[in-house]
mmCIF file of N, CA and C in Angstrom:
data_model
loop_
_atom_site.group_PDB
_atom_site.id
_atom_site.type_symbol
_atom_site.label_atom_id
_atom_site.label_comp_id
_atom_site.label_asym_id
_atom_site.label_seq_id
_atom_site.Cartn_x
_atom_site.Cartn_y
_atom_site.Cartn_z
ATOM 1 N N UNK Q 1 56.955 -17.658 26.857
ATOM 2 C CA UNK Q 1 55.967 -18.565 26.314
ATOM 3 C C UNK Q 1 56.567 -19.268 25.095
ATOM 4 N N UNK Q 2 56.199 -20.495 25.003
ATOM 5 C CA UNK Q 2 56.705 -21.266 23.881
ATOM 6 C C UNK Q 2 55.673 -21.280 22.764
ATOM 7 N N UNK Q 3 56.116 -21.737 21.613
ATOM 8 C CA UNK Q 3 55.231 -21.823 20.454
ATOM 9 C C UNK Q 3 54.063 -22.756 20.735
ATOM 10 N N UNK Q 4 54.297 -23.804 21.474
ATOM 11 C CA UNK Q 4 53.240 -24.763 21.812
ATOM 12 C C UNK Q 4 52.176 -24.117 22.696
ATOM 13 N N UNK Q 5 52.527 -23.150 23.479
ATOM 14 C CA UNK Q 5 51.576 -22.460 24.343
ATOM 15 C C UNK Q 5 50.850 -21.336 23.585
ATOM 16 N N UNK Q 6 51.501 -20.721 22.625
ATOM 17 C CA UNK Q 6 50.929 -19.600 21.887
ATOM 18 C C UNK Q 6 49.942 -20.076 20.823
ATOM 19 N N UNK Q 7 50.199 -21.198 20.201
ATOM 20 C CA UNK Q 7 49.348 -21.700 19.119
ATOM 21 C C UNK Q 7 47.898 -21.881 19.563
ATOM 22 N N UNK Q 8 47.596 -22.509 20.691
ATOM 23 C CA UNK Q 8 46.186 -22.625 21.110
ATOM 24 C C UNK Q 8 45.545 -21.260 21.393
ATOM 25 N N UNK Q 9 46.305 -20.331 21.909
ATOM 26 C CA UNK Q 9 45.769 -18.996 22.175
ATOM 27 C C UNK Q 9 45.417 -18.284 20.870
ATOM 28 N N UNK Q 10 46.287 -18.385 19.884
ATOM 29 C CA UNK Q 10 46.028 -17.755 18.589
ATOM 30 C C UNK Q 10 44.822 -18.406 17.925
ATOM 31 N N UNK Q 11 44.751 -19.721 17.973
ATOM 32 C CA UNK Q 11 43.621 -20.438 17.378
ATOM 33 C C UNK Q 11 42.312 -20.035 18.075
ATOM 34 N N UNK Q 12 42.360 -19.921 19.363
ATOM 35 C CA UNK Q 12 41.181 -19.507 20.127
ATOM 36 C C UNK Q 12 40.745 -18.097 19.735
ATOM 37 N N UNK Q 13 41.718 -17.212 19.633
ATOM 38 C CA UNK Q 13 41.435 -15.830 19.255
ATOM 39 C C UNK Q 13 40.899 -15.749 17.837
ATOM 40 N N UNK Q 14 41.491 -16.471 16.897
ATOM 41 C CA UNK Q 14 41.033 -16.471 15.508
ATOM 42 C C UNK Q 14 39.616 -17.040 15.390
ATOM 43 N N UNK Q 15 39.334 -18.114 16.078
ATOM 44 C CA UNK Q 15 37.993 -18.705 15.994
ATOM 45 C C UNK Q 15 36.944 -17.760 16.590
ATOM 46 N N UNK Q 16 37.301 -17.046 17.641
ATOM 47 C CA UNK Q 16 36.371 -16.079 18.234
ATOM 48 C C UNK Q 16 36.117 -14.919 17.268
ATOM 49 N N UNK Q 17 37.182 -14.436 16.620
ATOM 50 C CA UNK Q 17 37.036 -13.340 15.661
ATOM 51 C C UNK Q 17 36.218 -13.777 14.443
ATOM 52 N N UNK Q 18 36.480 -14.941 13.922
ATOM 53 C CA UNK Q 18 35.725 -15.439 12.767
ATOM 54 C C UNK Q 18 34.270 -15.671 13.140
ATOM 55 N N UNK Q 19 34.025 -16.304 14.273
ATOM 56 C CA UNK Q 19 32.649 -16.542 14.731
ATOM 57 C C UNK Q 19 31.894 -15.240 14.941
ATOM 58 N N UNK Q 20 32.544 -14.278 15.563
ATOM 59 C CA UNK Q 20 31.909 -12.974 15.785
ATOM 60 C C UNK Q 20 31.622 -12.260 14.474
ATOM 61 N N UNK Q 21 32.555 -12.373 13.520
ATOM 62 C CA UNK Q 21 32.344 -11.764 12.206
ATOM 63 C C UNK Q 21 31.173 -12.389 11.467
ATOM 64 N N UNK Q 22 31.063 -13.706 11.539
ATOM 65 C CA UNK Q 22 29.940 -14.400 10.884
ATOM 66 C C UNK Q 22 28.614 -13.977 11.508
ATOM 67 N N UNK Q 23 28.571 -13.925 12.818
ATOM 68 C CA UNK Q 23 27.338 -13.499 13.510
ATOM 69 C C UNK Q 23 26.981 -12.068 13.132
ATOM 70 N N UNK Q 24 27.960 -11.179 13.085
ATOM 71 C CA UNK Q 24 27.700 -9.782 12.714
ATOM 72 C C UNK Q 24 27.192 -9.687 11.286
ATOM 73 N N UNK Q 25 27.774 -10.451 10.372
ATOM 74 C CA UNK Q 25 27.352 -10.428 8.975
ATOM 75 C C UNK Q 25 25.924 -10.941 8.819
ATOM 76 N N UNK Q 26 25.623 -12.053 9.444
ATOM 77 C CA UNK Q 26 24.270 -12.613 9.369
ATOM 78 C C UNK Q 26 23.260 -11.640 9.974
ATOM 79 N N UNK Q 27 23.603 -11.038 11.099
ATOM 80 C CA UNK Q 27 22.722 -10.063 11.739
ATOM 81 C C UNK Q 27 22.478 -8.873 10.819
ATOM 82 N N UNK Q 28 23.524 -8.385 10.185
ATOM 83 C CA UNK Q 28 23.394 -7.256 9.259
ATOM 84 C C UNK Q 28 22.494 -7.611 8.081
ATOM 85 N N UNK Q 29 22.707 -8.775 7.483
ATOM 86 C CA UNK Q 29 21.899 -9.191 6.338
ATOM 87 C C UNK Q 29 20.428 -9.356 6.703
ATOM 88 N N UNK Q 30 20.150 -9.957 7.842
ATOM 89 C CA UNK Q 30 18.760 -10.137 8.275
ATOM 90 C C UNK Q 30 18.088 -8.803 8.595
ATOM 91 N N UNK Q 31 18.830 -7.900 9.219
ATOM 92 C CA UNK Q 31 18.286 -6.574 9.527
ATOM 93 C C UNK Q 31 18.005 -5.793 8.247
ATOM 94 N N UNK Q 32 18.909 -5.863 7.276
ATOM 95 C CA UNK Q 32 18.705 -5.165 6.005
ATOM 96 C C UNK Q 32 17.476 -5.720 5.288
ATOM 97 N N UNK Q 33 17.301 -7.032 5.290
ATOM 98 C CA UNK Q 33 16.136 -7.646 4.652
ATOM 99 C C UNK Q 33 14.848 -7.211 5.343
ATOM 100 N N UNK Q 34 14.864 -7.198 6.663
ATOM 101 C CA UNK Q 34 13.683 -6.787 7.433
ATOM 102 C C UNK Q 34 13.345 -5.317 7.161
ATOM 103 N N UNK Q 35 14.354 -4.459 7.076
ATOM 104 C CA UNK Q 35 14.127 -3.040 6.791
ATOM 105 C C UNK Q 35 13.552 -2.837 5.387
ATOM 106 N N UNK Q 36 14.090 -3.562 4.400
ATOM 107 C CA UNK Q 36 13.548 -3.475 3.037
ATOM 108 C C UNK Q 36 12.093 -3.922 3.000
ATOM 109 N N UNK Q 37 11.820 -5.001 3.686
ATOM 110 C CA UNK Q 37 10.457 -5.521 3.729
ATOM 111 C C UNK Q 37 9.514 -4.509 4.384
ATOM 112 N N UNK Q 38 9.940 -3.893 5.463
ATOM 113 C CA UNK Q 38 9.117 -2.904 6.167
ATOM 114 C C UNK Q 38 8.901 -1.660 5.312
ATOM 115 N N UNK Q 39 9.953 -1.205 4.623
ATOM 116 C CA UNK Q 39 9.813 -0.037 3.749
ATOM 117 C C UNK Q 39 8.837 -0.315 2.617
ATOM 118 N N UNK Q 40 8.913 -1.509 2.037
ATOM 119 C CA UNK Q 40 7.991 -1.883 0.969
ATOM 120 C C UNK Q 40 6.558 -1.934 1.488
ATOM 121 N N UNK Q 41 6.375 -2.501 2.676
ATOM 122 C CA UNK Q 41 5.036 -2.564 3.260
ATOM 123 C C UNK Q 41 4.501 -1.160 3.528
ATOM 124 N N UNK Q 42 5.344 -0.277 4.064
ATOM 125 C CA UNK Q 42 4.917 1.100 4.327
ATOM 126 C C UNK Q 42 4.546 1.823 3.027
ATOM 127 N N UNK Q 43 5.386 1.655 2.003
ATOM 128 C CA UNK Q 43 5.110 2.269 0.700
ATOM 129 C C UNK Q 43 3.803 1.740 0.126
ATOM 130 N N UNK Q 44 3.616 0.442 0.201
ATOM 131 C CA UNK Q 44 2.402 -0.189 -0.320
ATOM 132 C C UNK Q 44 1.164 0.333 0.399
ATOM 133 N N UNK Q 45 1.212 0.377 1.721
ATOM 134 C CA UNK Q 45 0.060 0.841 2.494
ATOM 135 C C UNK Q 45 -0.254 2.296 2.162
ATOM 136 N N UNK Q 46 0.754 3.167 2.147
ATOM 137 C CA UNK Q 46 0.521 4.586 1.861
ATOM 138 C C UNK Q 46 -0.012 4.777 0.447
ATOM 139 N N UNK Q 47 0.548 4.031 -0.502
ATOM 140 C CA UNK Q 47 0.091 4.142 -1.887
ATOM 141 C C UNK Q 47 -1.349 3.683 -2.028
ATOM 142 N N UNK Q 48 -1.707 2.583 -1.365
ATOM 143 C CA UNK Q 48 -3.081 2.087 -1.451
ATOM 144 C C UNK Q 48 -4.063 3.010 -0.730
ATOM 145 N N UNK Q 49 -3.632 3.624 0.362
ATOM 146 C CA UNK Q 49 -4.496 4.601 1.032
ATOM 147 C C UNK Q 49 -4.750 5.786 0.102
ATOM 148 N N UNK Q 50 -3.699 6.282 -0.540
ATOM 149 C CA UNK Q 50 -3.864 7.392 -1.490
ATOM 150 C C UNK Q 50 -4.774 6.988 -2.654
ATOM 151 N N UNK Q 51 -4.595 5.780 -3.164
ATOM 152 C CA UNK Q 51 -5.438 5.299 -4.261
ATOM 153 C C UNK Q 51 -6.896 5.199 -3.801
ATOM 154 N N UNK Q 52 -7.110 4.677 -2.606
ATOM 155 C CA UNK Q 52 -8.471 4.548 -2.080
ATOM 156 C C UNK Q 52 -9.120 5.933 -1.984
ATOM 157 N N UNK Q 53 -8.367 6.903 -1.470
ATOM 158 C CA UNK Q 53 -8.912 8.258 -1.328
ATOM 159 C C UNK Q 53 -9.281 8.867 -2.680
ATOM 160 N N UNK Q 54 -8.424 8.680 -3.688
ATOM 161 C CA UNK Q 54 -8.704 9.242 -5.015
ATOM 162 C C UNK Q 54 -9.933 8.588 -5.639
ATOM 163 N N UNK Q 55 -10.015 7.283 -5.523
ATOM 164 C CA UNK Q 55 -11.161 6.577 -6.106
ATOM 165 C C UNK Q 55 -12.429 6.932 -5.348
ATOM 166 N N UNK Q 56 -12.347 6.975 -4.031
ATOM 167 C CA UNK Q 56 -13.517 7.316 -3.223
ATOM 168 C C UNK Q 56 -13.994 8.728 -3.538
ATOM 169 N N UNK Q 57 -13.060 9.638 -3.768
ATOM 170 C CA UNK Q 57 -13.422 11.022 -4.087
ATOM 171 C C UNK Q 57 -14.098 11.128 -5.445
ATOM 172 N N UNK Q 58 -13.886 10.154 -6.301
ATOM 173 C CA UNK Q 58 -14.469 10.202 -7.645
ATOM 174 C C UNK Q 58 -15.913 9.724 -7.681
ATOM 175 N N UNK Q 59 -16.360 9.103 -6.603
ATOM 176 C CA UNK Q 59 -17.724 8.574 -6.586
ATOM 177 C C UNK Q 59 -18.707 9.737 -6.572
ATOM 178 N N UNK Q 60 -19.558 9.757 -7.575
ATOM 179 C CA UNK Q 60 -20.548 10.827 -7.703
ATOM 180 C C UNK Q 60 -21.916 10.247 -7.352
ATOM 181 N N UNK Q 61 -22.621 10.855 -6.418
ATOM 182 C CA UNK Q 61 -23.958 10.363 -6.097
ATOM 183 C C UNK Q 61 -24.848 10.365 -7.340
ATOM 184 N N UNK Q 62 -25.772 9.398 -7.444
ATOM 185 C CA UNK Q 62 -26.585 9.258 -8.651
ATOM 186 C C UNK Q 62 -27.336 10.521 -9.072
ATOM 187 N N UNK Q 63 -27.825 11.311 -8.141
ATOM 188 C CA UNK Q 63 -28.629 12.492 -8.470
ATOM 189 C C UNK Q 63 -27.828 13.789 -8.442
ATOM 190 N N UNK Q 64 -26.511 13.689 -8.469
ATOM 191 C CA UNK Q 64 -25.667 14.879 -8.392
ATOM 192 C C UNK Q 64 -25.607 15.560 -9.762
ATOM 193 N N UNK Q 65 -26.087 16.772 -9.820
ATOM 194 C CA UNK Q 65 -26.052 17.528 -11.071
ATOM 195 C C UNK Q 65 -25.117 18.725 -10.962
ATOM 196 N N UNK Q 66 -24.395 18.812 -9.858
ATOM 197 C CA UNK Q 66 -23.504 19.959 -9.676
ATOM 198 C C UNK Q 66 -22.264 19.796 -10.547
ATOM 199 N N UNK Q 67 -21.593 20.908 -10.762
ATOM 200 C CA UNK Q 67 -20.385 20.910 -11.577
ATOM 201 C C UNK Q 67 -19.261 20.225 -10.808
ATOM 202 N N UNK Q 68 -18.582 19.323 -11.472
ATOM 203 C CA UNK Q 68 -17.396 18.683 -10.906
ATOM 204 C C UNK Q 68 -16.297 18.743 -11.956
ATOM 205 N N UNK Q 69 -15.110 18.935 -11.538
ATOM 206 C CA UNK Q 69 -13.978 18.963 -12.454
ATOM 207 C C UNK Q 69 -13.641 17.533 -12.865
ATOM 208 N N UNK Q 70 -14.219 17.100 -13.972
ATOM 209 C CA UNK Q 70 -14.073 15.720 -14.419
ATOM 210 C C UNK Q 70 -12.644 15.399 -14.844
ATOM 211 N N UNK Q 71 -11.879 16.402 -15.315
ATOM 212 C CA UNK Q 71 -10.492 16.125 -15.704
ATOM 213 C C UNK Q 71 -9.652 15.725 -14.498
ATOM 214 N N UNK Q 72 -9.792 16.453 -13.400
ATOM 215 C CA UNK Q 72 -8.993 16.104 -12.220
ATOM 216 C C UNK Q 72 -9.467 14.776 -11.632
ATOM 217 N N UNK Q 73 -10.765 14.500 -11.731
ATOM 218 C CA UNK Q 73 -11.281 13.224 -11.240
ATOM 219 C C UNK Q 73 -10.706 12.079 -12.065
ATOM 220 N N UNK Q 74 -10.734 12.213 -13.404
ATOM 221 C CA UNK Q 74 -10.221 11.123 -14.250
ATOM 222 C C UNK Q 74 -8.716 10.950 -14.069
ATOM 223 N N UNK Q 75 -7.977 12.045 -13.892
ATOM 224 C CA UNK Q 75 -6.537 11.933 -13.639
ATOM 225 C C UNK Q 75 -6.281 11.192 -12.330
ATOM 226 N N UNK Q 76 -7.077 11.508 -11.328
ATOM 227 C CA UNK Q 76 -6.929 10.843 -10.035
ATOM 228 C C UNK Q 76 -7.210 9.362 -10.110
ATOM 229 N N UNK Q 77 -8.272 8.999 -10.841
ATOM 230 C CA UNK Q 77 -8.620 7.585 -10.970
ATOM 231 C C UNK Q 77 -7.544 6.841 -11.756
ATOM 232 N N UNK Q 78 -7.073 7.430 -12.851
ATOM 233 C CA UNK Q 78 -6.031 6.778 -13.653
ATOM 234 C C UNK Q 78 -4.788 6.512 -12.808
ATOM 235 N N UNK Q 79 -4.364 7.502 -12.045
ATOM 236 C CA UNK Q 79 -3.193 7.326 -11.188
ATOM 237 C C UNK Q 79 -3.424 6.295 -10.105
ATOM 238 N N UNK Q 80 -4.615 6.293 -9.535
ATOM 239 C CA UNK Q 80 -4.937 5.348 -8.471
ATOM 240 C C UNK Q 80 -4.937 3.916 -9.007
ATOM 241 N N UNK Q 81 -5.559 3.707 -10.168
ATOM 242 C CA UNK Q 81 -5.602 2.370 -10.767
ATOM 243 C C UNK Q 81 -4.184 1.908 -11.096
ATOM 244 N N UNK Q 82 -3.362 2.800 -11.647
ATOM 245 C CA UNK Q 82 -1.975 2.448 -11.967
ATOM 246 C C UNK Q 82 -1.210 2.057 -10.697
ATOM 247 N N UNK Q 83 -1.429 2.777 -9.612
ATOM 248 C CA UNK Q 83 -0.758 2.461 -8.348
ATOM 249 C C UNK Q 83 -1.193 1.101 -7.817
ATOM 250 N N UNK Q 84 -2.482 0.807 -7.935
ATOM 251 C CA UNK Q 84 -2.987 -0.489 -7.465
ATOM 252 C C UNK Q 84 -2.387 -1.614 -8.297
ATOM 253 N N UNK Q 85 -2.331 -1.434 -9.605
ATOM 254 C CA UNK Q 85 -1.765 -2.472 -10.475
ATOM 255 C C UNK Q 85 -0.278 -2.655 -10.174
ATOM 256 N N UNK Q 86 0.409 -1.580 -9.832
ATOM 257 C CA UNK Q 86 1.838 -1.657 -9.537
ATOM 258 C C UNK Q 86 2.121 -2.317 -8.188
ATOM 259 N N UNK Q 87 1.399 -1.929 -7.140
ATOM 260 C CA UNK Q 87 1.749 -2.374 -5.789
ATOM 261 C C UNK Q 87 0.695 -3.242 -5.103
ATOM 262 N N UNK Q 88 -0.426 -3.480 -5.769
ATOM 263 C CA UNK Q 88 -1.478 -4.262 -5.136
ATOM 264 C C UNK Q 88 -1.204 -5.749 -5.161
ATOM 265 N N UNK Q 89 -1.868 -6.457 -4.265
ATOM 266 C CA UNK Q 89 -1.832 -7.915 -4.284
ATOM 267 C C UNK Q 89 -2.727 -8.396 -5.424
ATOM 268 N N UNK Q 90 -2.677 -9.654 -5.725
ATOM 269 C CA UNK Q 90 -3.372 -10.184 -6.908
ATOM 270 C C UNK Q 90 -4.871 -9.906 -6.887
ATOM 271 N N UNK Q 91 -5.521 -10.020 -5.727
ATOM 272 C CA UNK Q 91 -6.965 -9.750 -5.686
ATOM 273 C C UNK Q 91 -7.280 -8.274 -5.927
ATOM 274 N N UNK Q 92 -6.422 -7.370 -5.457
ATOM 275 C CA UNK Q 92 -6.623 -5.939 -5.692
ATOM 276 C C UNK Q 92 -6.389 -5.593 -7.161
ATOM 277 N N UNK Q 93 -5.373 -6.194 -7.746
ATOM 278 C CA UNK Q 93 -5.082 -5.974 -9.167
ATOM 279 C C UNK Q 93 -6.245 -6.491 -10.010
ATOM 280 N N UNK Q 94 -6.788 -7.639 -9.632
ATOM 281 C CA UNK Q 94 -7.926 -8.216 -10.368
ATOM 282 C C UNK Q 94 -9.129 -7.268 -10.323
ATOM 283 N N UNK Q 95 -9.418 -6.713 -9.149
ATOM 284 C CA UNK Q 95 -10.541 -5.772 -9.027
ATOM 285 C C UNK Q 95 -10.290 -4.502 -9.846
ATOM 286 N N UNK Q 96 -9.058 -4.003 -9.837
ATOM 287 C CA UNK Q 96 -8.716 -2.805 -10.615
ATOM 288 C C UNK Q 96 -8.852 -3.094 -12.112
ATOM 289 N N UNK Q 97 -8.438 -4.266 -12.528
ATOM 290 C CA UNK Q 97 -8.561 -4.635 -13.935
ATOM 291 C C UNK Q 97 -10.026 -4.747 -14.354
ATOM 292 N N UNK Q 98 -10.867 -5.245 -13.461
ATOM 293 C CA UNK Q 98 -12.309 -5.323 -13.756
ATOM 294 C C UNK Q 98 -12.889 -3.923 -13.970
ATOM 295 N N UNK Q 99 -12.491 -2.967 -13.139
ATOM 296 C CA UNK Q 99 -12.947 -1.586 -13.302
ATOM 297 C C UNK Q 99 -12.491 -1.057 -14.660
ATOM 298 N N UNK Q 100 -11.246 -1.339 -15.014
ATOM 299 C CA UNK Q 100 -10.715 -0.890 -16.318
ATOM 300 C C UNK Q 100 -11.495 -1.511 -17.472
ATOM 301 N N UNK Q 101 -11.760 -2.808 -17.398
ATOM 302 C CA UNK Q 101 -12.512 -3.481 -18.467
ATOM 303 C C UNK Q 101 -13.921 -2.914 -18.591
ATOM 304 N N UNK Q 102 -14.594 -2.712 -17.458
ATOM 305 C CA UNK Q 102 -15.946 -2.153 -17.494
ATOM 306 C C UNK Q 102 -15.930 -0.758 -18.103
ATOM 307 N N UNK Q 103 -14.946 0.040 -17.715
ATOM 308 C CA UNK Q 103 -14.843 1.394 -18.238
ATOM 309 C C UNK Q 103 -14.582 1.374 -19.745
ATOM 310 N N UNK Q 104 -13.672 0.504 -20.174
ATOM 311 C CA UNK Q 104 -13.316 0.416 -21.597
ATOM 312 C C UNK Q 104 -14.472 -0.072 -22.457
ATOM 313 N N UNK Q 105 -15.311 -0.932 -21.893
ATOM 314 C CA UNK Q 105 -16.416 -1.493 -22.678
ATOM 315 C C UNK Q 105 -17.601 -0.537 -22.761
ATOM 316 N N UNK Q 106 -17.544 0.566 -22.042
ATOM 317 C CA UNK Q 106 -18.632 1.539 -22.090
ATOM 318 C C UNK Q 106 -19.759 1.224 -21.111
ATOM 319 N N UNK Q 107 -19.593 0.150 -20.342
ATOM 320 C CA UNK Q 107 -20.598 -0.174 -19.327
ATOM 321 C C UNK Q 107 -20.500 0.846 -18.200
ATOM 322 N N UNK Q 108 -21.527 0.878 -17.411
ATOM 323 C CA UNK Q 108 -21.444 1.698 -16.205
ATOM 324 C C UNK Q 108 -20.373 1.111 -15.298
ATOM 325 N N UNK Q 109 -19.636 1.963 -14.648
ATOM 326 C CA UNK Q 109 -18.534 1.500 -13.809
ATOM 327 C C UNK Q 109 -18.899 1.670 -12.349
ATOM 328 N N UNK Q 110 -18.773 0.586 -11.600
ATOM 329 C CA UNK Q 110 -18.954 0.641 -10.160
ATOM 330 C C UNK Q 110 -17.613 0.324 -9.514
ATOM 331 N N UNK Q 111 -17.200 1.182 -8.617
ATOM 332 C CA UNK Q 111 -15.925 0.975 -7.932
ATOM 333 C C UNK Q 111 -16.126 0.450 -6.515
ATOM 334 N N UNK Q 112 -17.359 0.102 -6.183
ATOM 335 C CA UNK Q 112 -17.654 -0.351 -4.818
ATOM 336 C C UNK Q 112 -16.836 -1.575 -4.408
ATOM 337 N N UNK Q 113 -16.762 -2.592 -5.273
ATOM 338 C CA UNK Q 113 -15.996 -3.795 -4.922
ATOM 339 C C UNK Q 113 -14.512 -3.474 -4.758
ATOM 340 N N UNK Q 114 -13.996 -2.617 -5.617
ATOM 341 C CA UNK Q 114 -12.594 -2.221 -5.514
ATOM 342 C C UNK Q 114 -12.353 -1.477 -4.204
ATOM 343 N N UNK Q 115 -13.230 -0.545 -3.862
ATOM 344 C CA UNK Q 115 -13.076 0.198 -2.608
ATOM 345 C C UNK Q 115 -13.168 -0.730 -1.402
ATOM 346 N N UNK Q 116 -14.105 -1.667 -1.428
ATOM 347 C CA UNK Q 116 -14.229 -2.623 -0.311
ATOM 348 C C UNK Q 116 -12.969 -3.476 -0.193
ATOM 349 N N UNK Q 117 -12.466 -3.953 -1.335
ATOM 350 C CA UNK Q 117 -11.259 -4.772 -1.310
ATOM 351 C C UNK Q 117 -10.054 -4.008 -0.788
ATOM 352 N N UNK Q 118 -9.898 -2.774 -1.234
ATOM 353 C CA UNK Q 118 -8.784 -1.952 -0.758
ATOM 354 C C UNK Q 118 -8.910 -1.673 0.741
ATOM 355 N N UNK Q 119 -10.112 -1.321 1.156
ATOM 356 C CA UNK Q 119 -10.329 -1.018 2.575
ATOM 357 C C UNK Q 119 -10.009 -2.237 3.432
ATOM 358 N N UNK Q 120 -10.464 -3.379 3.012
ATOM 359 C CA UNK Q 120 -10.220 -4.610 3.757
ATOM 360 C C UNK Q 120 -8.727 -4.927 3.827
ATOM 361 N N UNK Q 121 -8.050 -4.813 2.710
ATOM 362 C CA UNK Q 121 -6.623 -5.110 2.654
ATOM 363 C C UNK Q 121 -5.808 -4.133 3.502
ATOM 364 N N UNK Q 122 -6.118 -2.861 3.386
ATOM 365 C CA UNK Q 122 -5.390 -1.844 4.160
ATOM 366 C C UNK Q 122 -5.599 -2.057 5.652
ATOM 367 N N UNK Q 123 -6.833 -2.287 6.054
ATOM 368 C CA UNK Q 123 -7.118 -2.500 7.474
ATOM 369 C C UNK Q 123 -6.409 -3.747 8.001
ATOM 370 N N UNK Q 124 -6.383 -4.801 7.200
ATOM 371 C CA UNK Q 124 -5.711 -6.037 7.602
ATOM 372 C C UNK Q 124 -4.212 -5.780 7.782
ATOM 373 N N UNK Q 125 -3.594 -5.073 6.830
ATOM 374 C CA UNK Q 125 -2.153 -4.810 6.927
ATOM 375 C C UNK Q 125 -1.811 -3.872 8.085
ATOM 376 N N UNK Q 126 -2.748 -3.023 8.463
ATOM 377 C CA UNK Q 126 -2.521 -2.131 9.608
ATOM 378 C C UNK Q 126 -2.864 -2.803 10.935
ATOM 379 N N UNK Q 127 -3.355 -4.037 10.865
ATOM 380 C CA UNK Q 127 -3.701 -4.768 12.077
ATOM 381 C C UNK Q 127 -5.020 -4.337 12.690
ATOM 382 N N UNK Q 128 -5.891 -3.746 11.890
ATOM 383 C CA UNK Q 128 -7.196 -3.299 12.378
ATOM 384 C C UNK Q 128 -8.250 -4.350 12.074
ATOM 385 N N UNK Q 129 -9.301 -4.372 12.875
ATOM 386 C CA UNK Q 129 -10.410 -5.278 12.607
ATOM 387 C C UNK Q 129 -11.122 -4.830 11.336
ATOM 388 N N UNK Q 130 -11.745 -5.785 10.668
ATOM 389 C CA UNK Q 130 -12.496 -5.460 9.459
ATOM 390 C C UNK Q 130 -13.655 -4.533 9.773
ATOM 391 N N UNK Q 131 -13.893 -3.586 8.894
ATOM 392 C CA UNK Q 131 -15.007 -2.659 9.049
ATOM 393 C C UNK Q 131 -16.251 -3.296 8.447
ATOM 394 N N UNK Q 132 -17.350 -3.207 9.148
ATOM 395 C CA UNK Q 132 -18.591 -3.780 8.642
ATOM 396 C C UNK Q 132 -19.427 -2.695 7.995
ATOM 397 N N UNK Q 133 -20.352 -3.112 7.166
ATOM 398 C CA UNK Q 133 -21.259 -2.166 6.539
ATOM 399 C C UNK Q 133 -20.831 -1.808 5.137
ATOM 400 N N UNK Q 134 -21.691 -1.078 4.502
ATOM 401 C CA UNK Q 134 -21.462 -0.653 3.124
ATOM 402 C C UNK Q 134 -20.529 0.555 3.090
ATOM 403 N N UNK Q 135 -19.982 0.804 1.900
ATOM 404 C CA UNK Q 135 -19.188 2.020 1.724
ATOM 405 C C UNK Q 135 -20.113 3.225 1.847
ATOM 406 N N UNK Q 136 -19.639 4.230 2.513
ATOM 407 C CA UNK Q 136 -20.395 5.451 2.705
ATOM 408 C C UNK Q 136 -19.544 6.596 2.175
ATOM 409 N N UNK Q 137 -20.142 7.439 1.350
ATOM 410 C CA UNK Q 137 -19.408 8.547 0.737
ATOM 411 C C UNK Q 137 -20.062 9.862 1.156
ATOM 412 N N UNK Q 138 -19.317 10.671 1.862
ATOM 413 C CA UNK Q 138 -19.812 11.974 2.300
ATOM 414 C C UNK Q 138 -19.349 13.025 1.302
ATOM 415 N N UNK Q 139 -20.275 13.824 0.840
ATOM 416 C CA UNK Q 139 -19.954 14.924 -0.065
ATOM 417 C C UNK Q 139 -20.508 16.210 0.538
ATOM 418 N N UNK Q 140 -19.642 17.180 0.704
ATOM 419 C CA UNK Q 140 -20.042 18.485 1.230
ATOM 420 C C UNK Q 140 -19.820 19.487 0.113
ATOM 421 N N UNK Q 141 -20.880 20.188 -0.252
ATOM 422 C CA UNK Q 141 -20.797 21.185 -1.325
ATOM 423 C C UNK Q 141 -20.853 22.571 -0.703
ATOM 424 N N UNK Q 142 -19.935 23.412 -1.078
ATOM 425 C CA UNK Q 142 -19.880 24.757 -0.549
ATOM 426 C C UNK Q 142 -20.631 25.699 -1.495
ATOM 427 N N UNK Q 143 -21.259 26.687 -0.908
ATOM 428 C CA UNK Q 143 -21.950 27.694 -1.700
ATOM 429 C C UNK Q 143 -20.908 28.534 -2.420
ATOM 430 N N UNK Q 144 -21.020 28.674 -3.724
ATOM 431 C CA UNK Q 144 -20.017 29.400 -4.525
ATOM 432 C C UNK Q 144 -20.274 30.901 -4.594
ATOM 433 N N UNK Q 145 -21.265 31.436 -3.878
ATOM 434 C CA UNK Q 145 -21.642 32.849 -3.984
ATOM 435 C C UNK Q 145 -20.913 33.735 -2.993
ATOM 436 N N UNK Q 146 -19.837 33.377 -2.433
ATOM 437 C CA UNK Q 146 -19.160 34.233 -1.450
ATOM 438 C C UNK Q 146 -18.245 35.187 -2.082
#
């Protein structure tokens, strides 16, 4: 083979290797971005579910006079609000801030709007249809005399 015959073969081989390398690099970068995005979404959803559960557990029925461990409830709410402010979307952060302002001002605090907003957002991100109706809180009290 002469140099004139080898040069096109080498050029063909080099262009194939470079093209394949570029495609592999772009594929890797897009896959890494998609994985980061999915991990963030999973973290956000799990964190908001945990926050929703803590806040929902703190809701005390109006006529409840039973003993509740208020320290663990307040710790749970503080952590939940912090998680929402850290990972929530702007509307969720706004609702969490409203709860904080109401609490700080000494007004009665209602977390119903925050719970509805979280529930709606979580269901939307999980691809579920919106739940209709008001928030419902089930409380089961065990007899302490056993």
